[in-house]
mmCIF file with all atom_site columns, C-alpha atoms in Angstrom:
data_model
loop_
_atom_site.group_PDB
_atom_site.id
_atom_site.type_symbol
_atom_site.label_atom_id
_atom_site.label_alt_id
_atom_site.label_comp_id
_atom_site.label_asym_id
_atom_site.label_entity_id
_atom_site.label_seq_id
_atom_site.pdbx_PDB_ins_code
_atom_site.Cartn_x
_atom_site.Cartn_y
_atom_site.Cartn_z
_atom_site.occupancy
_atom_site.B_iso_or_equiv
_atom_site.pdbx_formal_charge
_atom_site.auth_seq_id
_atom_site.auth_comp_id
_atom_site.auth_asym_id
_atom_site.auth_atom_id
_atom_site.pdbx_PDB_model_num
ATOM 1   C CA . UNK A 1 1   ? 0.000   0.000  0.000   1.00 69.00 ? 15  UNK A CA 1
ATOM 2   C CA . UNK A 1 2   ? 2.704   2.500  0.601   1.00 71.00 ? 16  UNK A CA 1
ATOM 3   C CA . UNK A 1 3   ? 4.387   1.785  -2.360  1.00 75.00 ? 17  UNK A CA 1
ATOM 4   C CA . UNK A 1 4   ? 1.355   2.805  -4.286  1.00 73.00 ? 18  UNK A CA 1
ATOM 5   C CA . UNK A 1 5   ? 1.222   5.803  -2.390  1.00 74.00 ? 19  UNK A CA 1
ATOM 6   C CA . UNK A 1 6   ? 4.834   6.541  -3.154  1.00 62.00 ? 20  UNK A CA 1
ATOM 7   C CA . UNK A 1 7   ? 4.143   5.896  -6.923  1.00 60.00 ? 21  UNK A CA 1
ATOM 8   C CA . UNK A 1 8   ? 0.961   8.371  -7.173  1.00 73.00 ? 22  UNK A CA 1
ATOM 9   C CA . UNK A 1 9   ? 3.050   10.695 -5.102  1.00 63.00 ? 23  UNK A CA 1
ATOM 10  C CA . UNK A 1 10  ? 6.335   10.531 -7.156  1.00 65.00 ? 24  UNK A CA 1
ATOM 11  C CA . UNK A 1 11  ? 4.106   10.609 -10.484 1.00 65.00 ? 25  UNK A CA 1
ATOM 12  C CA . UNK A 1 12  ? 2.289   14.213 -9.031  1.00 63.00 ? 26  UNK A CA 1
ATOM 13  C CA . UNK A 1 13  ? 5.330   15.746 -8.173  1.00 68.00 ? 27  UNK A CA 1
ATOM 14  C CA . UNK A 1 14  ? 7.336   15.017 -11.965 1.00 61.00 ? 28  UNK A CA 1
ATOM 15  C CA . UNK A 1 15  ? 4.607   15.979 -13.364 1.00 62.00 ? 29  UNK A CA 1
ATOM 16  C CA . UNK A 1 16  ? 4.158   19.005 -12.060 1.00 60.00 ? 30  UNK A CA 1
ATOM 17  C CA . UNK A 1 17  ? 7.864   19.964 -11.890 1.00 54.00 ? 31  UNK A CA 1
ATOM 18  C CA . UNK A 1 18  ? 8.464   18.834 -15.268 1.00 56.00 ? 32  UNK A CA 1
ATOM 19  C CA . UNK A 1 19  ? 5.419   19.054 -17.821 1.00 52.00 ? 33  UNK A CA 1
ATOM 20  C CA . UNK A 1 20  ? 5.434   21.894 -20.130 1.00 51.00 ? 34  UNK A CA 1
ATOM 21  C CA . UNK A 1 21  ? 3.005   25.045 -19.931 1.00 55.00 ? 35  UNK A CA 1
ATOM 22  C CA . UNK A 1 22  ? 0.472   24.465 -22.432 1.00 59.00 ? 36  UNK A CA 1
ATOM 23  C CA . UNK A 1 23  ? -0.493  27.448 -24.605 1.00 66.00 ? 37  UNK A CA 1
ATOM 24  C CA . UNK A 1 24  ? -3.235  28.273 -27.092 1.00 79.00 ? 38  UNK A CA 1
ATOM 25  C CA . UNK A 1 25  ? -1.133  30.524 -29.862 1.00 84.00 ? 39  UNK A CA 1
ATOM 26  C CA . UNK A 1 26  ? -4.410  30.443 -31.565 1.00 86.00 ? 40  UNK A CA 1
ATOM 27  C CA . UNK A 1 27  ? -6.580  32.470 -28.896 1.00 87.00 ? 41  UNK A CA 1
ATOM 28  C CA . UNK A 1 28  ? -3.581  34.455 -27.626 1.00 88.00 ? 42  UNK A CA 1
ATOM 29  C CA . UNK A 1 29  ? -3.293  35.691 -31.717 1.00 91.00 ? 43  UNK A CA 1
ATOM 30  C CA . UNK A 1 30  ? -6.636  36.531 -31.548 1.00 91.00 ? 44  UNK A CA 1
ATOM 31  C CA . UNK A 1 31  ? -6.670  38.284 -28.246 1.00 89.00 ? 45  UNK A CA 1
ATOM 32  C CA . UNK A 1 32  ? -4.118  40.158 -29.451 1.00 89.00 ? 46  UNK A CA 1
ATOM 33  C CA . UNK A 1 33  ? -5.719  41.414 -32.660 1.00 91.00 ? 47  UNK A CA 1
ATOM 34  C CA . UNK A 1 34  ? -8.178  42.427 -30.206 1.00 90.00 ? 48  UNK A CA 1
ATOM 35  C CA . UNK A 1 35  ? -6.531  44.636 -28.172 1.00 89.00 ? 49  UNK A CA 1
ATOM 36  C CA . UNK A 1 36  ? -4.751  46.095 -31.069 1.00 90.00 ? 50  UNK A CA 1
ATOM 37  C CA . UNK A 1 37  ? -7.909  47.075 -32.264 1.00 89.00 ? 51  UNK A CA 1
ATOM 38  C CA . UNK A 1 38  ? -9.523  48.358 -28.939 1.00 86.00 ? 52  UNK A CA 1
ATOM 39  C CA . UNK A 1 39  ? -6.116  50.246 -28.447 1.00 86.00 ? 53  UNK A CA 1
ATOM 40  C CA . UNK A 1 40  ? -6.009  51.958 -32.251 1.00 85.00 ? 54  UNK A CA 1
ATOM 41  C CA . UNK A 1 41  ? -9.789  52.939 -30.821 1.00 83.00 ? 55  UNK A CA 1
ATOM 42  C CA . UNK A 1 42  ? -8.845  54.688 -27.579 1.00 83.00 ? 56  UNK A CA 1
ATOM 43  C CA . UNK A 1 43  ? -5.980  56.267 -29.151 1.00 83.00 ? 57  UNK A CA 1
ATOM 44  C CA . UNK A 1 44  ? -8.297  58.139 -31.288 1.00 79.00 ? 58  UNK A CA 1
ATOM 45  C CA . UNK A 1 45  ? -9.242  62.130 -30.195 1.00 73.00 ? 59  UNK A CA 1
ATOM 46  C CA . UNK A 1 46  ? -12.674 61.938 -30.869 1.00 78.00 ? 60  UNK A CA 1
ATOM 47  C CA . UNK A 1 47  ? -14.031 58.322 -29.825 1.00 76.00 ? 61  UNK A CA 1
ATOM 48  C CA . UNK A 1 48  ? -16.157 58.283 -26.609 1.00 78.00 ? 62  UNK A CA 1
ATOM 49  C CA . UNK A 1 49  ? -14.727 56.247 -23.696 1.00 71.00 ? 63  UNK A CA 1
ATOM 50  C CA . UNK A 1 50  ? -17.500 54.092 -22.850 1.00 79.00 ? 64  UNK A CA 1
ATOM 51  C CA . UNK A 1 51  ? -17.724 52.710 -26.965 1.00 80.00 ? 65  UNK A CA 1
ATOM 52  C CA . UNK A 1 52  ? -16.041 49.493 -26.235 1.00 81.00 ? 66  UNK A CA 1
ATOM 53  C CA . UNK A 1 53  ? -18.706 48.727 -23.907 1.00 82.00 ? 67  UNK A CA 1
ATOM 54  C CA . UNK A 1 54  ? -21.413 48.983 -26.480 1.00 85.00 ? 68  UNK A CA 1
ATOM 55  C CA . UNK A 1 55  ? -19.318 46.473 -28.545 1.00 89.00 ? 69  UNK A CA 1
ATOM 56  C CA . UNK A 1 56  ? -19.734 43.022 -29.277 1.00 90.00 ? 70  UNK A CA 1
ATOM 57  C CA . UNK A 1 57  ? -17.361 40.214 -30.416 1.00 91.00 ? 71  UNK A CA 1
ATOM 58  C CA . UNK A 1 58  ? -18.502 37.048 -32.745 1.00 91.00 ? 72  UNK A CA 1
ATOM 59  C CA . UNK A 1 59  ? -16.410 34.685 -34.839 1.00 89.00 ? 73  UNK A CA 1
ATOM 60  C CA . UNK A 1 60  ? -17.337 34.083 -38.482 1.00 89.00 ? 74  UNK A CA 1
ATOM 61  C CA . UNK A 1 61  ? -20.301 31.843 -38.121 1.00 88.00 ? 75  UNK A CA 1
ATOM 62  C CA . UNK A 1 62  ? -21.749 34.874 -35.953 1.00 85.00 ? 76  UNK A CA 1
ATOM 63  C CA . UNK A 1 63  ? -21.778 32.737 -32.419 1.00 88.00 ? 77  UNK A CA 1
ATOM 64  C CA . UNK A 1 64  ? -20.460 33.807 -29.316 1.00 85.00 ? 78  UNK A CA 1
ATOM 65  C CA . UNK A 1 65  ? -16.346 33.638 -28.988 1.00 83.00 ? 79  UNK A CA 1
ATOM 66  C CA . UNK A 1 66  ? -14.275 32.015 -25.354 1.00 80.00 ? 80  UNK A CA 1
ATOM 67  C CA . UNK A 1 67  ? -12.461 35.993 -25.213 1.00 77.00 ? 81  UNK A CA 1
ATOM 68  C CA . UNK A 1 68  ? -9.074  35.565 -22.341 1.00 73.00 ? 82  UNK A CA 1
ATOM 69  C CA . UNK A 1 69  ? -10.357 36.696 -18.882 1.00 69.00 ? 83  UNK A CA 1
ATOM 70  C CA . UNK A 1 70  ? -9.010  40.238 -18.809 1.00 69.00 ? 84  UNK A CA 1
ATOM 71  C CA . UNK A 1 71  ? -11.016 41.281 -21.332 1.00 73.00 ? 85  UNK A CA 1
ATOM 72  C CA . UNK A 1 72  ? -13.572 43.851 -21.117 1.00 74.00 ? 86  UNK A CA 1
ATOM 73  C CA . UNK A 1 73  ? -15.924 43.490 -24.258 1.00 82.00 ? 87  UNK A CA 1
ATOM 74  C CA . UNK A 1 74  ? -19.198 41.548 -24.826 1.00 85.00 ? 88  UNK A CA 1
ATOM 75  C CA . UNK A 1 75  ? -20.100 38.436 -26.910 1.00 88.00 ? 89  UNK A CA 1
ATOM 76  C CA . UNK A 1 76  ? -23.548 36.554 -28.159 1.00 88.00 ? 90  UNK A CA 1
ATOM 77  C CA . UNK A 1 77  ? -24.548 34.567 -30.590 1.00 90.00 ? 91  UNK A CA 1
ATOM 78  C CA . UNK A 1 78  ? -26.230 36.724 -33.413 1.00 89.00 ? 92  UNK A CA 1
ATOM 79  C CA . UNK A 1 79  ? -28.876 33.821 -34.281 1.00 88.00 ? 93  UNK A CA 1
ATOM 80  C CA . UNK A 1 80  ? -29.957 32.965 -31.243 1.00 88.00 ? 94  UNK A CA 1
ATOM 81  C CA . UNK A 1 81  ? -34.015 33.547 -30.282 1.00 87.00 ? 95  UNK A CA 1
ATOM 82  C CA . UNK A 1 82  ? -33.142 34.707 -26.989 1.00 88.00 ? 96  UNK A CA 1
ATOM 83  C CA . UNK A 1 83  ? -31.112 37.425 -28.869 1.00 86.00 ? 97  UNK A CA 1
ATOM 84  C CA . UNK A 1 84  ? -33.671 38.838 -31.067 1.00 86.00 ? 98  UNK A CA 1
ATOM 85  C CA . UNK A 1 85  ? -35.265 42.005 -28.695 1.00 87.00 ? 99  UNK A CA 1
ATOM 86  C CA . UNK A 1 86  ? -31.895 42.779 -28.487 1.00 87.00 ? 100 UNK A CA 1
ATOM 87  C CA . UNK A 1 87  ? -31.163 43.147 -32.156 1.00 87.00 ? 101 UNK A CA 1
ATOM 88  C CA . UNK A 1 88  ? -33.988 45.150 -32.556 1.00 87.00 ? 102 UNK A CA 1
ATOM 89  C CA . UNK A 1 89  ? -32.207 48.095 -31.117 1.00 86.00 ? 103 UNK A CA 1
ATOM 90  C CA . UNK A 1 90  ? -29.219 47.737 -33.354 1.00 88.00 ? 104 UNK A CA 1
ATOM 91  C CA . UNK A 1 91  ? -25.883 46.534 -31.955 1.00 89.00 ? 105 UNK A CA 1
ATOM 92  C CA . UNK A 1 92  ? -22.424 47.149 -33.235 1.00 90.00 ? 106 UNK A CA 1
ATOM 93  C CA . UNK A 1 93  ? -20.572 44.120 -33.349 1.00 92.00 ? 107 UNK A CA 1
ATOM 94  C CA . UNK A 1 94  ? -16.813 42.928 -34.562 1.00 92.00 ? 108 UNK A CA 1
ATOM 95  C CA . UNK A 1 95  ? -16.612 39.531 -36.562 1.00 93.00 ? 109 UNK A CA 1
ATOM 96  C CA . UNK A 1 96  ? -13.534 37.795 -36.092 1.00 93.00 ? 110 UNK A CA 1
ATOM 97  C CA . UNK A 1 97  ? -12.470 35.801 -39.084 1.00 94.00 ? 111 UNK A CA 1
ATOM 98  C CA . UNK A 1 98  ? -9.419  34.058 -39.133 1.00 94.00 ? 112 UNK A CA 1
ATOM 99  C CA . UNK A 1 99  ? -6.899  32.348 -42.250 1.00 94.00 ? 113 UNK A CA 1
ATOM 100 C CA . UNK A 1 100 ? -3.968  30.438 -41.786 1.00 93.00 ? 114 UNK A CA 1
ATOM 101 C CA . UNK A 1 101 ? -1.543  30.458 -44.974 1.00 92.00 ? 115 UNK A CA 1
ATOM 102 C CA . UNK A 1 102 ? 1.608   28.867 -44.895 1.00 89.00 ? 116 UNK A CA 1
ATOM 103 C CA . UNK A 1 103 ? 3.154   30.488 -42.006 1.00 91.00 ? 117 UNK A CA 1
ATOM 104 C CA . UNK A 1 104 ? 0.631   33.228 -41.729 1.00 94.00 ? 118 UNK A CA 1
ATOM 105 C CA . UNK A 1 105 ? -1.920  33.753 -39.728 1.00 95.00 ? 119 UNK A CA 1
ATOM 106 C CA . UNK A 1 106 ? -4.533  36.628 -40.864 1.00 96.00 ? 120 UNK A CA 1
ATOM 107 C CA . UNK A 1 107 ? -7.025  37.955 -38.692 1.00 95.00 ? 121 UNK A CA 1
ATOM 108 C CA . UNK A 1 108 ? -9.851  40.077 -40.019 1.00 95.00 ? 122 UNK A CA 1
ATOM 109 C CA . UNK A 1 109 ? -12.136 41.898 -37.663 1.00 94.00 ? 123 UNK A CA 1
ATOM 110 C CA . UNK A 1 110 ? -15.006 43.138 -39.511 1.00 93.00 ? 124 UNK A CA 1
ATOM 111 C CA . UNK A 1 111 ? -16.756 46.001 -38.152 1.00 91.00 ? 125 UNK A CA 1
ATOM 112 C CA . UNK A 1 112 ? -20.617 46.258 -38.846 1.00 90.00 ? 126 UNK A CA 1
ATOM 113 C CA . UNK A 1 113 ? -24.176 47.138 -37.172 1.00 91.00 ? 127 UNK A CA 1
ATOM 114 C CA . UNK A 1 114 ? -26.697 44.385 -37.004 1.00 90.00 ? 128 UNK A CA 1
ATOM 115 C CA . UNK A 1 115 ? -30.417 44.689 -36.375 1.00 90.00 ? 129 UNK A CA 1
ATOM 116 C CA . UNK A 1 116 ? -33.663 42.218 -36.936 1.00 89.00 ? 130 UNK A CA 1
ATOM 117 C CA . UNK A 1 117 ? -36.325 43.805 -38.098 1.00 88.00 ? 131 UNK A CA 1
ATOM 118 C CA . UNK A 1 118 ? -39.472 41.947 -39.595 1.00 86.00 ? 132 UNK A CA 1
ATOM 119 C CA . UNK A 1 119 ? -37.745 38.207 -39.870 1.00 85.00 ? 133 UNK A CA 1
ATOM 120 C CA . UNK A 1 120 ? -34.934 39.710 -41.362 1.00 89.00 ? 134 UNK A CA 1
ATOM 121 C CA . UNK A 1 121 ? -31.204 40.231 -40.024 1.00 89.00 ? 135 UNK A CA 1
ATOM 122 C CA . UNK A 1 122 ? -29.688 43.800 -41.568 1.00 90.00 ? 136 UNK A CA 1
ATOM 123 C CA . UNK A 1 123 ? -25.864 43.861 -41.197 1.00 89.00 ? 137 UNK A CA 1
ATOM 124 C CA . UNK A 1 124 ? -24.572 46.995 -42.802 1.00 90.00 ? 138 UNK A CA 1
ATOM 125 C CA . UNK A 1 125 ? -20.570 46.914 -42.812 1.00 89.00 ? 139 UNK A CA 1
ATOM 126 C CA . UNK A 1 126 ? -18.844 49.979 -41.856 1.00 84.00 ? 140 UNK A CA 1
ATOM 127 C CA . UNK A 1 127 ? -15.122 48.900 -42.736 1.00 87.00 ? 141 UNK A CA 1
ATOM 128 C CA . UNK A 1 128 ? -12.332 46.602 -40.568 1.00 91.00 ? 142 UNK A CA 1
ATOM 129 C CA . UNK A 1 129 ? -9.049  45.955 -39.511 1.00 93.00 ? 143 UNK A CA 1
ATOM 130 C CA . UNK A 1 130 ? -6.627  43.409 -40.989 1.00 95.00 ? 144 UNK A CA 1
ATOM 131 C CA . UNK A 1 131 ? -3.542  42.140 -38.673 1.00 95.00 ? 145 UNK A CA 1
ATOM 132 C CA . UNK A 1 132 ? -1.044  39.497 -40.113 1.00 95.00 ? 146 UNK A CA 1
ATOM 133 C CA . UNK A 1 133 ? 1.083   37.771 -37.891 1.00 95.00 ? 147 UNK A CA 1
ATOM 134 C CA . UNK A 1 134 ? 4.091   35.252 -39.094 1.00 94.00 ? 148 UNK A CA 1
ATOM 135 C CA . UNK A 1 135 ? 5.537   32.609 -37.708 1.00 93.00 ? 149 UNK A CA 1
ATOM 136 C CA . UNK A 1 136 ? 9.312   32.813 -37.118 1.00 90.00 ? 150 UNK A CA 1
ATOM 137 C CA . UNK A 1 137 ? 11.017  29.453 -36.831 1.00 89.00 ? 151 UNK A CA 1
ATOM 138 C CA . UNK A 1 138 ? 14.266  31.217 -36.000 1.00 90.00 ? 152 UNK A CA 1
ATOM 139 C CA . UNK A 1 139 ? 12.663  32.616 -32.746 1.00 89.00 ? 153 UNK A CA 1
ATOM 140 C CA . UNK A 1 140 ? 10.060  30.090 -32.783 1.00 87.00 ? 154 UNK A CA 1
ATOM 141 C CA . UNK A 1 141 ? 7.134   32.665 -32.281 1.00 89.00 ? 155 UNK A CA 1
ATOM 142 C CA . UNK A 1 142 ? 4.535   34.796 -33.390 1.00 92.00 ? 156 UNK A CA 1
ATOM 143 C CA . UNK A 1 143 ? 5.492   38.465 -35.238 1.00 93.00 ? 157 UNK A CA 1
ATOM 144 C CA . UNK A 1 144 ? 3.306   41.204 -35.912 1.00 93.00 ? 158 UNK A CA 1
ATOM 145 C CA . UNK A 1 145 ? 3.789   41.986 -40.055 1.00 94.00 ? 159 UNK A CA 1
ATOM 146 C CA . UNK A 1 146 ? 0.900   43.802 -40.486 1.00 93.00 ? 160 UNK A CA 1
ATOM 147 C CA . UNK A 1 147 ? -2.209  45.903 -39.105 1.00 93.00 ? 161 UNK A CA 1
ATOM 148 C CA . UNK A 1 148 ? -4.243  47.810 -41.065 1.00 90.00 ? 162 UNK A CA 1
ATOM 149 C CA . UNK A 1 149 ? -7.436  49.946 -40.319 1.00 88.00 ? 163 UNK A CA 1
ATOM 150 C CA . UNK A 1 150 ? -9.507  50.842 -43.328 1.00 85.00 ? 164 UNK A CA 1
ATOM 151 C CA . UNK A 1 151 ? -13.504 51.838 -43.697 1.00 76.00 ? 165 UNK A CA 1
ATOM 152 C CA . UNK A 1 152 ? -15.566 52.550 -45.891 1.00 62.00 ? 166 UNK A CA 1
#
């Protein structure tokens, strides 16, 4: 019996000494668009501080998104019934829609109002941001290559 003991024991301790930190490049790329984007916002003269909190995140099938704890900014799901009184209002919301090519990883956040009216959803696009990040294999991690804002 105590040698099982030892044996659970001596298995705990390795592998917590010894296993590697897992990490989700994939959310932590995303994040980061993110907060790119909310900073490029804030930085702006004439944007009113409490506009990220009237934003809403979705990913490109228009359902909720997991966002990393510290952040600040809302997600639904677009489709959902339980949804629908508040899409009547009119919400702005960001679509996140990602591409991996070769050893690039594009992120395009889409910036558009939604609102249901009648049956019918009306998105009306009012421009984006494109980031591109690249894998280094020298450094073995993530670079930012490119962030642009553009609307229309």
């Amino acid at each position: 019996m105590k040698i099982i003991i030892f044996c659970i024991g001596y298995f705990l301790i390795n592998n917590c000494l010894y296993s590697q930190e897992i990490t989700n490049d994939f959310k932590t790329l995303i994040d980061s668009a993110i907060h790119i984007k909310c900073s490029q916002i804030l930085a702006a003269d004439n944007v009113d501080k409490e506009y990220l909190k009237k934003i809403y995140i979705v990913n490109e099938n228009g359902q909720s998104m997991m966002l990393s704890k510290g952040n600040k900014l809302n997600t639904l799901n677009i489709y959902d019934r339980k949804n629908k009184h508040i899409l009547k209002k009119g919400l702005h919301i960001w679509k996140v829609v990602t591409i991996l090519e070769k050893n690039k990883f594009i992120i395009n956040i889409i910036d558009f109002q939604v609102t249901y009216k009648r049956n019918n959803y009306d998105f009306a696009n009012g421009g984006g941001t494109k980031i591109i990040f690249e894998f280094s294999c020298d450094e073995n991690n993530w670079k930012l290559i490119y962030n642009k804002t553009q609307g229309i």
